[in-house]
């Protein structure tokens, strides 16, 4: 179904793809895996006829992706990493728009998306921007399938989506395989890699190996299965440490809907506190209140000694914050970003200059200080965004899914930065959809339907619910949710 021969692509002096060769059988589920910057997205765009290669050939169902691009576009569906949805259009309007692009109608293609679209059809008049991550995922997949393609390209379709919704998506993909649809997917999640029949490992623009998931994961274990992090002996939170976050009966309502519904907890200085929940559980809304970005409907909270209802501007000045969509400016250099945020946090020029040189050295970014941030690989951006968020030495840093879409080895490096920050006494309040990262936290809270359903150390929660790991604990609790959207 797909035949790639010697494909190459460069962007100026950067060689994204170099002599890439592989083939995919009809009806196969094939994985493209590799670290950030490996060339996966460039390859997807070439195969969908959205990008011209510099050399080599590629065909999809016998059609050349360059000379027969119109035929290729009619037979493929493409779901890019960042959802290809129009946020200001409703669910139904998005589906109708994509059907029109491919010269069909929703009625003609409905049977091909019925199993998936029927789950979000009750919300057909809701704008896509107001959907939870899992619902956006289902809508994007429906839009990619509405014209009944024979090949489906999925570029990290589950990034930023909770484990339960991820499992649901791959169950849907299994039904598509039964209809003889060929699927090519990239993913950083090991459980999703194992759902593929074969995978190709890309690194530095080259295919390093092709085989079964287990064979490739074993061969390149240093990239995909790095050893877990272990805390130093005696490390942990002192029971007598100062409380730096205190929440009592916090509520955030939007009309009659309680996104956050009466939650209470406290966090100590230097603690790594995991704040987990499925998409729509209310965790991002809670984090927005704790960081001064939104005001509670009722209840009280104190962060870094300041009341979140009255002193929210003071809260903002005394914390660090790294959002899901990194707060870096792509058209500024690495050094300019650091200097900008240092100034925003009220640091003096001499201090900014001195700390910038030290930070660049620690991150091994000295040779890239004058590179535009937009040119950096995703993993580099994440490490820089975290460093910027604690550049002013805040007492607390809030991290909202900081490692989404990053390969395991890079995620491990990121968590080493988190451990170093905690050792310095910085409290780390983190949300994540990677359950192996949940194991690295000192304590964990799991939200379900706006409430805290469970709280404790990873060991306590696994024992309490009789589960072997945090993935099973999370799945058990998240499937008790009754509401389907945030």
Short mmCIF file of C-alpha atoms in Angstrom, two decimals:
data_model
loop_
_atom_site.label_atom_id
_atom_site.label_comp_id
_atom_site.label_asym_id
_atom_site.label_seq_id
_atom_site.Cartn_x
_atom_site.Cartn_y
_atom_site.Cartn_z
CA UNK A 1 0.00 0.00 0.00
CA UNK A 2 2.90 2.38 0.76
CA UNK A 3 6.31 2.21 -0.88
CA UNK A 4 9.08 4.64 0.12
CA UNK A 5 12.40 4.60 -1.72
CA UNK A 6 15.37 6.81 -0.81
CA UNK A 7 13.33 9.81 0.38
CA UNK A 8 15.44 12.79 1.48
CA UNK A 9 14.47 16.26 2.74
CA UNK A 10 16.51 19.22 3.97
CA UNK A 11 15.62 22.60 5.44
CA UNK A 12 18.61 24.78 4.67
CA UNK A 13 21.57 23.12 6.36
CA UNK A 14 19.37 20.83 8.45
CA UNK A 15 18.87 17.38 6.93
CA UNK A 16 15.49 16.14 8.18
CA UNK A 17 15.36 12.89 6.16
CA UNK A 18 18.19 10.96 4.53
CA UNK A 19 17.64 8.00 2.18
CA UNK A 20 14.54 6.72 3.99
CA UNK A 21 13.29 3.41 2.59
CA UNK A 22 10.48 1.11 3.79
CA UNK A 23 7.15 -0.35 2.71
CA UNK A 24 3.78 -0.93 4.39
CA UNK A 25 1.40 -3.75 3.49
CA UNK A 26 -2.29 -3.28 2.75
CA UNK A 27 -4.33 -3.31 5.97
CA UNK A 28 -1.21 -3.17 8.17
CA UNK A 29 -0.87 -1.10 11.36
CA UNK A 30 2.61 0.37 10.99
CA UNK A 31 4.43 2.58 13.49
CA UNK A 32 6.92 5.39 12.85
CA UNK A 33 8.81 5.95 16.09
CA UNK A 34 11.84 7.87 17.20
CA UNK A 35 13.09 10.80 19.28
CA UNK A 36 12.12 14.44 18.74
CA UNK A 37 13.54 15.88 15.54
CA UNK A 38 13.94 12.44 13.95
CA UNK A 39 12.00 13.48 10.81
CA UNK A 40 8.70 11.70 11.45
CA UNK A 41 6.43 14.71 10.78
CA UNK A 42 8.33 15.61 7.59
CA UNK A 43 7.84 12.06 6.37
CA UNK A 44 4.11 12.13 7.17
CA UNK A 45 3.70 15.39 5.25
CA UNK A 46 5.55 13.99 2.23
CA UNK A 47 3.39 10.85 2.19
CA UNK A 48 0.24 13.01 2.36
CA UNK A 49 1.55 15.11 -0.58
CA UNK A 50 1.76 18.23 1.60
CA UNK A 51 5.55 18.55 1.29
CA UNK A 52 7.85 17.91 -1.65
CA UNK A 53 10.86 15.63 -1.06
CA UNK A 54 14.30 16.69 -2.28
CA UNK A 55 15.05 13.21 -3.56
CA UNK A 56 13.66 9.69 -3.76
CA UNK A 57 10.17 8.43 -4.55
CA UNK A 58 7.08 7.45 -2.59
CA UNK A 59 3.80 5.91 -3.67
CA UNK A 60 0.52 5.38 -1.83
CA UNK A 61 -1.69 2.64 -3.30
CA UNK A 62 0.38 2.92 -6.48
CA UNK A 63 0.02 6.72 -6.86
CA UNK A 64 3.14 8.90 -6.80
CA UNK A 65 2.97 11.50 -4.00
CA UNK A 66 4.44 14.21 -6.28
CA UNK A 67 3.11 13.66 -9.79
CA UNK A 68 -0.27 12.21 -8.71
CA UNK A 69 -0.93 14.23 -5.55
CA UNK A 70 -4.64 14.74 -6.32
CA UNK A 71 -5.26 10.98 -6.37
CA UNK A 72 -3.17 10.54 -3.20
CA UNK A 73 -5.16 13.20 -1.32
CA UNK A 74 -8.47 11.50 -2.17
CA UNK A 75 -7.41 8.18 -0.69
CA UNK A 76 -5.62 9.27 2.50
CA UNK A 77 -6.82 10.63 5.83
CA UNK A 78 -4.39 12.69 7.92
CA UNK A 79 -4.56 13.51 11.61
CA UNK A 80 -1.60 15.76 12.53
CA UNK A 81 -0.11 16.01 15.99
CA UNK A 82 -1.90 19.25 16.80
CA UNK A 83 -5.59 18.59 16.18
CA UNK A 84 -6.62 19.71 12.68
CA UNK A 85 -9.84 21.25 13.99
CA UNK A 86 -11.28 24.73 13.70
CA UNK A 87 -11.81 25.81 17.29
CA UNK A 88 -14.57 28.34 16.50
CA UNK A 89 -16.64 25.88 14.47
CA UNK A 90 -19.01 23.45 16.14
CA UNK A 91 -18.55 19.69 16.13
CA UNK A 92 -21.03 19.30 13.24
CA UNK A 93 -19.58 22.26 11.30
CA UNK A 94 -16.07 20.78 11.50
CA UNK A 95 -17.30 17.46 10.13
CA UNK A 96 -19.26 19.17 7.34
CA UNK A 97 -16.24 21.32 6.43
CA UNK A 98 -13.93 18.32 6.03
CA UNK A 99 -16.56 16.41 4.06
CA UNK A 100 -16.91 19.38 1.68
CA UNK A 101 -13.12 19.59 1.17
CA UNK A 102 -13.14 16.00 -0.09
CA UNK A 103 -16.21 16.49 -2.29
CA UNK A 104 -18.56 14.41 -0.18
CA UNK A 105 -21.22 14.95 2.48
CA UNK A 106 -21.65 13.87 6.08
CA UNK A 107 -24.64 11.74 5.05
CA UNK A 108 -22.59 9.88 2.42
CA UNK A 109 -19.71 9.19 4.79
CA UNK A 110 -21.65 8.76 8.03
CA UNK A 111 -21.52 4.96 8.09
CA UNK A 112 -17.71 5.09 8.00
CA UNK A 113 -17.55 7.25 11.15
CA UNK A 114 -20.72 6.15 12.95
CA UNK A 115 -18.97 4.12 15.67
CA UNK A 116 -16.69 7.04 16.58
CA UNK A 117 -18.82 10.10 15.83
CA UNK A 118 -21.90 8.76 17.63
CA UNK A 119 -19.99 9.17 20.93
CA UNK A 120 -19.70 12.95 20.44
CA UNK A 121 -22.84 13.54 18.36
CA UNK A 122 -24.85 14.66 21.43
CA UNK A 123 -22.46 17.66 21.54
CA UNK A 124 -22.76 18.47 17.81
CA UNK A 125 -23.60 22.14 18.50
CA UNK A 126 -20.66 22.70 20.85
CA UNK A 127 -17.61 24.57 19.52
CA UNK A 128 -14.55 22.38 19.07
CA UNK A 129 -12.50 24.67 21.30
CA UNK A 130 -14.79 23.85 24.23
CA UNK A 131 -14.30 20.07 23.97
CA UNK A 132 -12.12 17.99 26.25
CA UNK A 133 -8.97 16.41 24.81
CA UNK A 134 -10.56 13.00 24.35
CA UNK A 135 -13.57 14.45 22.53
CA UNK A 136 -11.34 16.56 20.26
CA UNK A 137 -9.45 13.40 19.43
CA UNK A 138 -12.63 11.58 18.39
CA UNK A 139 -13.80 14.54 16.31
CA UNK A 140 -10.42 14.87 14.55
CA UNK A 141 -10.46 11.15 13.75
CA UNK A 142 -14.02 11.43 12.41
CA UNK A 143 -12.96 14.35 10.18
CA UNK A 144 -10.02 12.32 8.85
CA UNK A 145 -12.31 9.37 8.03
CA UNK A 146 -15.41 11.14 6.65
CA UNK A 147 -14.33 10.70 3.00
CA UNK A 148 -13.71 6.95 3.57
CA UNK A 149 -9.91 6.88 2.99
CA UNK A 150 -7.96 3.71 2.34
CA UNK A 151 -4.90 4.91 4.28
CA UNK A 152 -4.89 6.74 7.61
CA UNK A 153 -1.84 8.73 8.76
CA UNK A 154 -1.77 9.60 12.49
CA UNK A 155 1.04 11.86 13.72
CA UNK A 156 1.11 11.42 17.53
CA UNK A 157 -2.70 11.52 17.75
CA UNK A 158 -2.87 10.95 21.51
CA UNK A 159 -0.42 13.57 22.79
CA UNK A 160 -2.02 15.39 25.73
CA UNK A 161 -4.77 12.78 26.08
CA UNK A 162 -5.37 10.77 29.24
CA UNK A 163 -4.60 7.01 29.38
CA UNK A 164 -8.24 5.91 29.24
CA UNK A 165 -8.99 8.00 26.14
CA UNK A 166 -5.79 6.70 24.55
CA UNK A 167 -6.91 3.12 25.05
CA UNK A 168 -10.31 3.99 23.54
CA UNK A 169 -8.66 5.46 20.43
CA UNK A 170 -6.55 2.38 19.81
CA UNK A 171 -9.62 0.19 20.24
CA UNK A 172 -11.24 2.30 17.49
CA UNK A 173 -8.18 1.83 15.27
CA UNK A 174 -8.52 -1.94 15.67
CA UNK A 175 -12.02 -1.71 14.16
CA UNK A 176 -10.64 0.30 11.23
CA UNK A 177 -8.08 -2.44 10.53
CA UNK A 178 -10.99 -4.88 10.25
CA UNK A 179 -12.24 -2.69 7.36
CA UNK A 180 -8.84 -3.15 5.64
CA UNK A 181 -7.76 0.45 6.23
CA UNK A 182 -3.98 0.79 6.32
CA UNK A 183 -2.78 2.76 9.37
CA UNK A 184 0.57 4.51 9.83
CA UNK A 185 0.97 6.10 13.27
CA UNK A 186 3.70 7.76 15.30
CA UNK A 187 3.59 7.73 19.09
CA UNK A 188 5.90 8.18 22.08
CA UNK A 189 3.86 5.77 24.24
CA UNK A 190 5.25 2.25 24.66
CA UNK A 191 1.83 0.62 25.02
CA UNK A 192 0.75 2.19 21.71
CA UNK A 193 3.97 1.15 19.98
CA UNK A 194 3.13 -2.43 20.98
CA UNK A 195 -0.28 -2.09 19.26
CA UNK A 196 1.49 -1.89 15.87
CA UNK A 197 2.31 -4.94 13.79
CA UNK A 198 5.67 -3.52 12.67
CA UNK A 199 7.55 -0.31 13.41
CA UNK A 200 10.33 1.70 11.79
CA UNK A 201 12.71 3.50 14.14
CA UNK A 202 13.87 6.89 12.81
CA UNK A 203 16.75 8.80 14.32
CA UNK A 204 18.55 11.83 12.83
CA UNK A 205 16.52 11.44 9.65
CA UNK A 206 17.54 7.83 8.97
CA UNK A 207 15.78 4.49 9.40
CA UNK A 208 17.83 2.69 12.04
CA UNK A 209 15.74 -0.47 12.11
CA UNK A 210 12.43 -2.07 11.07
CA UNK A 211 10.76 -4.99 12.81
CA UNK A 212 8.23 -6.08 15.37
CA UNK A 213 7.65 -3.67 18.27
CA UNK A 214 9.33 -5.94 20.80
CA UNK A 215 12.39 -6.47 18.60
CA UNK A 216 12.86 -2.73 18.00
CA UNK A 217 12.17 -1.76 21.64
CA UNK A 218 14.71 -4.33 22.78
CA UNK A 219 17.31 -3.30 20.20
CA UNK A 220 16.99 0.41 21.05
CA UNK A 221 16.24 0.08 24.76
CA UNK A 222 18.48 3.03 25.61
CA UNK A 223 16.04 5.34 23.78
CA UNK A 224 12.68 3.72 24.57
CA UNK A 225 13.25 1.90 27.86
CA UNK A 226 15.81 3.92 29.86
CA UNK A 227 16.28 2.87 33.50
CA UNK A 228 13.80 4.44 35.90
CA UNK A 229 14.84 7.32 38.09
CA UNK A 230 15.68 6.58 41.70
CA UNK A 231 15.74 9.13 44.48
CA UNK A 232 18.84 9.55 46.56
CA UNK A 233 18.91 7.79 49.92
CA UNK A 234 17.16 9.96 52.46
CA UNK A 235 15.50 12.08 49.79
CA UNK A 236 11.87 12.99 50.27
CA UNK A 237 9.73 15.55 51.98
CA UNK A 238 10.43 16.46 55.58
CA UNK A 239 7.25 15.92 57.61
CA UNK A 240 7.94 19.21 59.34
CA UNK A 241 8.36 21.17 56.11
CA UNK A 242 6.40 24.36 55.58
CA UNK A 243 3.01 24.09 53.84
CA UNK A 244 3.17 26.20 50.67
CA UNK A 245 -0.16 25.26 49.04
CA UNK A 246 -3.33 24.97 51.10
CA UNK A 247 -6.76 24.41 49.55
CA UNK A 248 -10.06 24.11 51.44
CA UNK A 249 -13.41 23.30 49.80
CA UNK A 250 -12.45 24.94 46.50
CA UNK A 251 -15.22 25.20 43.87
CA UNK A 252 -15.30 26.59 40.34
CA UNK A 253 -18.69 26.65 38.65
CA UNK A 254 -19.65 27.66 35.14
CA UNK A 255 -23.38 28.15 35.44
CA UNK A 256 -24.73 24.93 36.91
CA UNK A 257 -21.64 22.94 35.89
CA UNK A 258 -19.04 22.46 38.65
CA UNK A 259 -15.70 21.96 36.88
CA UNK A 260 -14.03 21.80 40.31
CA UNK A 261 -16.36 20.50 42.98
CA UNK A 262 -15.25 20.98 46.62
CA UNK A 263 -11.60 19.89 46.72
CA UNK A 264 -9.24 20.16 49.71
CA UNK A 265 -5.52 19.31 50.01
CA UNK A 266 -2.14 20.74 51.04
CA UNK A 267 1.39 20.55 49.61
CA UNK A 268 4.70 21.02 51.44
CA UNK A 269 7.89 22.81 50.42
CA UNK A 270 10.13 20.68 48.21
CA UNK A 271 7.39 18.13 47.51
CA UNK A 272 6.75 16.73 44.02
CA UNK A 273 2.96 16.61 43.95
CA UNK A 274 1.25 14.82 41.04
CA UNK A 275 -2.17 16.20 40.13
CA UNK A 276 -3.80 13.60 37.87
CA UNK A 277 -7.13 13.16 36.17
CA UNK A 278 -8.73 12.24 32.86
CA UNK A 279 -9.46 14.93 30.28
CA UNK A 280 -12.44 16.89 31.65
CA UNK A 281 -11.85 15.91 35.29
CA UNK A 282 -11.20 19.54 36.27
CA UNK A 283 -7.46 19.53 36.97
CA UNK A 284 -6.52 22.32 34.54
CA UNK A 285 -9.33 24.51 35.93
CA UNK A 286 -8.01 23.87 39.45
CA UNK A 287 -4.48 24.73 38.36
CA UNK A 288 -5.68 27.99 36.80
CA UNK A 289 -7.16 29.02 40.14
CA UNK A 290 -3.99 28.13 42.04
CA UNK A 291 -1.85 30.15 39.63
CA UNK A 292 -4.04 33.26 39.77
CA UNK A 293 -5.34 32.88 36.22
CA UNK A 294 -8.93 32.26 37.32
CA UNK A 295 -10.94 33.06 40.43
CA UNK A 296 -12.77 30.44 42.52
CA UNK A 297 -16.54 30.46 42.90
CA UNK A 298 -16.21 29.50 46.55
CA UNK A 299 -13.80 27.98 49.05
CA UNK A 300 -10.33 29.27 49.86
CA UNK A 301 -6.75 28.67 48.89
CA UNK A 302 -3.31 29.98 49.73
CA UNK A 303 -0.27 29.64 47.47
CA UNK A 304 3.20 30.80 48.58
CA UNK A 305 1.50 32.57 51.49
CA UNK A 306 -0.97 34.55 49.35
CA UNK A 307 -4.74 34.24 49.12
CA UNK A 308 -5.69 33.12 45.59
CA UNK A 309 -8.92 35.15 45.64
CA UNK A 310 -7.50 38.49 46.83
CA UNK A 311 -3.77 38.35 46.13
CA UNK A 312 -3.70 36.63 42.75
CA UNK A 313 -1.24 39.16 41.30
CA UNK A 314 1.17 38.39 44.16
CA UNK A 315 0.66 34.68 43.54
CA UNK A 316 1.75 35.13 39.91
CA UNK A 317 4.95 36.92 40.98
CA UNK A 318 6.01 34.20 43.43
CA UNK A 319 5.45 31.08 41.33
CA UNK A 320 6.75 29.56 38.12
CA UNK A 321 4.36 28.21 35.50
CA UNK A 322 4.87 26.01 32.44
CA UNK A 323 1.74 25.44 30.40
CA UNK A 324 0.89 22.65 27.96
CA UNK A 325 1.53 25.10 25.10
CA UNK A 326 4.99 26.28 26.11
CA UNK A 327 5.26 29.91 27.10
CA UNK A 328 8.24 30.55 24.83
CA UNK A 329 8.45 32.89 21.85
CA UNK A 330 9.44 30.96 18.72
CA UNK A 331 10.69 34.06 16.89
CA UNK A 332 13.11 35.01 19.70
CA UNK A 333 16.45 33.30 20.32
CA UNK A 334 17.17 31.10 23.32
CA UNK A 335 19.09 33.91 25.02
CA UNK A 336 16.38 36.49 24.22
CA UNK A 337 13.66 34.28 25.73
CA UNK A 338 15.63 33.89 28.96
CA UNK A 339 16.31 37.62 29.15
CA UNK A 340 12.66 38.48 28.44
CA UNK A 341 11.26 36.25 31.17
CA UNK A 342 13.92 37.34 33.63
CA UNK A 343 12.74 40.92 33.08
CA UNK A 344 9.08 39.93 33.43
CA UNK A 345 9.89 38.36 36.80
CA UNK A 346 11.53 41.62 37.93
CA UNK A 347 15.15 40.43 37.95
CA UNK A 348 17.98 42.94 37.51
CA UNK A 349 20.00 43.03 34.26
CA UNK A 350 23.29 41.97 35.85
CA UNK A 351 21.63 39.01 37.58
CA UNK A 352 19.88 37.98 34.35
CA UNK A 353 23.14 38.10 32.40
CA UNK A 354 25.06 36.13 35.03
CA UNK A 355 22.39 33.43 35.43
CA UNK A 356 21.81 33.17 31.68
CA UNK A 357 25.40 32.09 31.03
CA UNK A 358 25.21 29.54 33.83
CA UNK A 359 21.88 28.12 32.64
CA UNK A 360 23.06 27.83 29.03
CA UNK A 361 26.10 25.90 30.22
CA UNK A 362 24.05 23.58 32.47
CA UNK A 363 21.62 22.79 29.63
CA UNK A 364 24.50 22.42 27.14
CA UNK A 365 22.81 25.12 25.06
CA UNK A 366 25.82 27.48 24.88
CA UNK A 367 26.37 26.75 21.17
CA UNK A 368 22.67 27.35 20.49
CA UNK A 369 22.16 30.53 22.54
CA UNK A 370 21.47 32.55 19.39
CA UNK A 371 19.24 29.96 17.68
CA UNK A 372 15.57 30.81 17.27
CA UNK A 373 13.48 28.79 19.72
CA UNK A 374 11.16 27.81 16.86
CA UNK A 375 14.03 25.85 15.29
CA UNK A 376 14.65 23.69 18.37
CA UNK A 377 13.44 20.08 18.78
CA UNK A 378 10.42 19.66 21.07
CA UNK A 379 12.46 18.10 23.88
CA UNK A 380 14.89 21.03 23.90
CA UNK A 381 11.99 23.49 24.04
CA UNK A 382 10.53 21.70 27.03
CA UNK A 383 13.78 21.74 28.99
CA UNK A 384 14.24 25.42 28.18
CA UNK A 385 10.64 26.25 29.14
CA UNK A 386 11.10 24.54 32.50
CA UNK A 387 14.38 26.32 33.13
CA UNK A 388 12.75 29.67 32.29
CA UNK A 389 9.84 28.91 34.64
CA UNK A 390 12.23 28.58 37.63
CA UNK A 391 14.80 31.16 36.47
CA UNK A 392 13.68 33.58 39.22
CA UNK A 393 13.91 30.90 41.95
CA UNK A 394 10.20 30.69 42.80
CA UNK A 395 9.06 28.72 45.84
CA UNK A 396 6.58 26.75 43.69
CA UNK A 397 6.51 25.76 40.01
CA UNK A 398 3.33 24.54 38.29
CA UNK A 399 3.87 22.18 35.34
CA UNK A 400 0.84 21.40 33.17
CA UNK A 401 1.64 18.21 31.21
CA UNK A 402 5.24 19.33 30.61
CA UNK A 403 6.46 16.22 28.74
CA UNK A 404 3.59 15.65 26.29
CA UNK A 405 4.76 14.05 23.05
CA UNK A 406 8.38 13.50 24.12
CA UNK A 407 10.31 10.24 23.84
CA UNK A 408 11.10 8.28 27.05
CA UNK A 409 14.82 9.15 27.17
CA UNK A 410 14.11 12.89 26.90
CA UNK A 411 11.34 12.62 29.48
CA UNK A 412 13.81 11.01 31.88
CA UNK A 413 16.21 13.93 31.39
CA UNK A 414 13.36 16.34 32.10
CA UNK A 415 12.51 14.58 35.35
CA UNK A 416 16.12 14.82 36.43
CA UNK A 417 15.65 18.61 36.18
CA UNK A 418 12.52 18.29 38.33
CA UNK A 419 14.42 16.29 40.98
CA UNK A 420 17.17 18.89 41.03
CA UNK A 421 14.60 21.67 41.53
CA UNK A 422 12.96 19.75 44.40
CA UNK A 423 16.37 19.26 46.06
CA UNK A 424 16.74 23.04 46.00
CA UNK A 425 13.48 23.36 47.95
CA UNK A 426 11.22 24.24 45.02
CA UNK A 427 7.77 22.64 45.29
CA UNK A 428 6.77 20.97 42.01
CA UNK A 429 3.05 20.74 41.25
CA UNK A 430 2.73 18.65 38.09
CA UNK A 431 0.01 17.17 35.87
CA UNK A 432 0.88 14.32 33.52
CA UNK A 433 -0.74 11.63 31.39
CA UNK A 434 2.34 9.39 31.61
CA UNK A 435 1.71 6.99 34.45
CA UNK A 436 5.39 6.05 34.76
CA UNK A 437 5.95 9.73 35.67
CA UNK A 438 3.28 9.44 38.36
CA UNK A 439 5.55 6.89 40.03
CA UNK A 440 8.22 9.61 40.38
CA UNK A 441 6.00 11.88 42.51
CA UNK A 442 6.14 12.03 46.30
CA UNK A 443 2.34 12.09 46.48
CA UNK A 444 -0.48 11.89 43.97
CA UNK A 445 -4.03 13.18 43.80
CA UNK A 446 -6.45 11.74 41.21
CA UNK A 447 -9.46 13.83 40.20
CA UNK A 448 -12.70 12.31 38.88
CA UNK A 449 -15.70 14.45 37.91
CA UNK A 450 -14.30 17.56 39.58
CA UNK A 451 -13.58 15.86 42.92
CA UNK A 452 -10.43 14.34 44.39
CA UNK A 453 -11.15 10.63 44.27
CA UNK A 454 -7.87 9.40 45.78
CA UNK A 455 -4.69 10.80 47.33
CA UNK A 456 -1.50 9.26 48.65
CA UNK A 457 1.98 8.08 47.70
CA UNK A 458 2.23 5.83 44.62
CA UNK A 459 2.93 2.84 46.88
CA UNK A 460 -0.09 3.61 49.09
CA UNK A 461 -2.45 3.94 46.13
CA UNK A 462 -1.27 0.72 44.48
CA UNK A 463 -1.75 -1.15 47.76
CA UNK A 464 -5.12 0.46 48.51
CA UNK A 465 -6.61 -0.50 45.14
CA UNK A 466 -4.74 -3.78 44.70
CA UNK A 467 -3.16 -2.76 41.38
CA UNK A 468 0.34 -3.51 40.04
CA UNK A 469 1.12 0.02 38.82
CA UNK A 470 -0.24 3.57 38.60
CA UNK A 471 -1.62 3.00 35.10
CA UNK A 472 -4.02 0.38 36.46
CA UNK A 473 -4.92 2.58 39.46
CA UNK A 474 -5.65 5.55 37.20
CA UNK A 475 -7.70 3.49 34.74
CA UNK A 476 -9.75 1.92 37.56
CA UNK A 477 -10.68 5.32 39.01
CA UNK A 478 -11.07 7.26 35.75
CA UNK A 479 -13.58 4.72 34.40
CA UNK A 480 -15.86 5.57 37.32
CA UNK A 481 -16.42 9.03 35.81
CA UNK A 482 -20.01 9.86 34.96
CA UNK A 483 -19.61 13.18 33.14
CA UNK A 484 -18.18 13.15 29.61
CA UNK A 485 -16.91 16.70 29.14
CA UNK A 486 -15.29 19.62 30.91
#
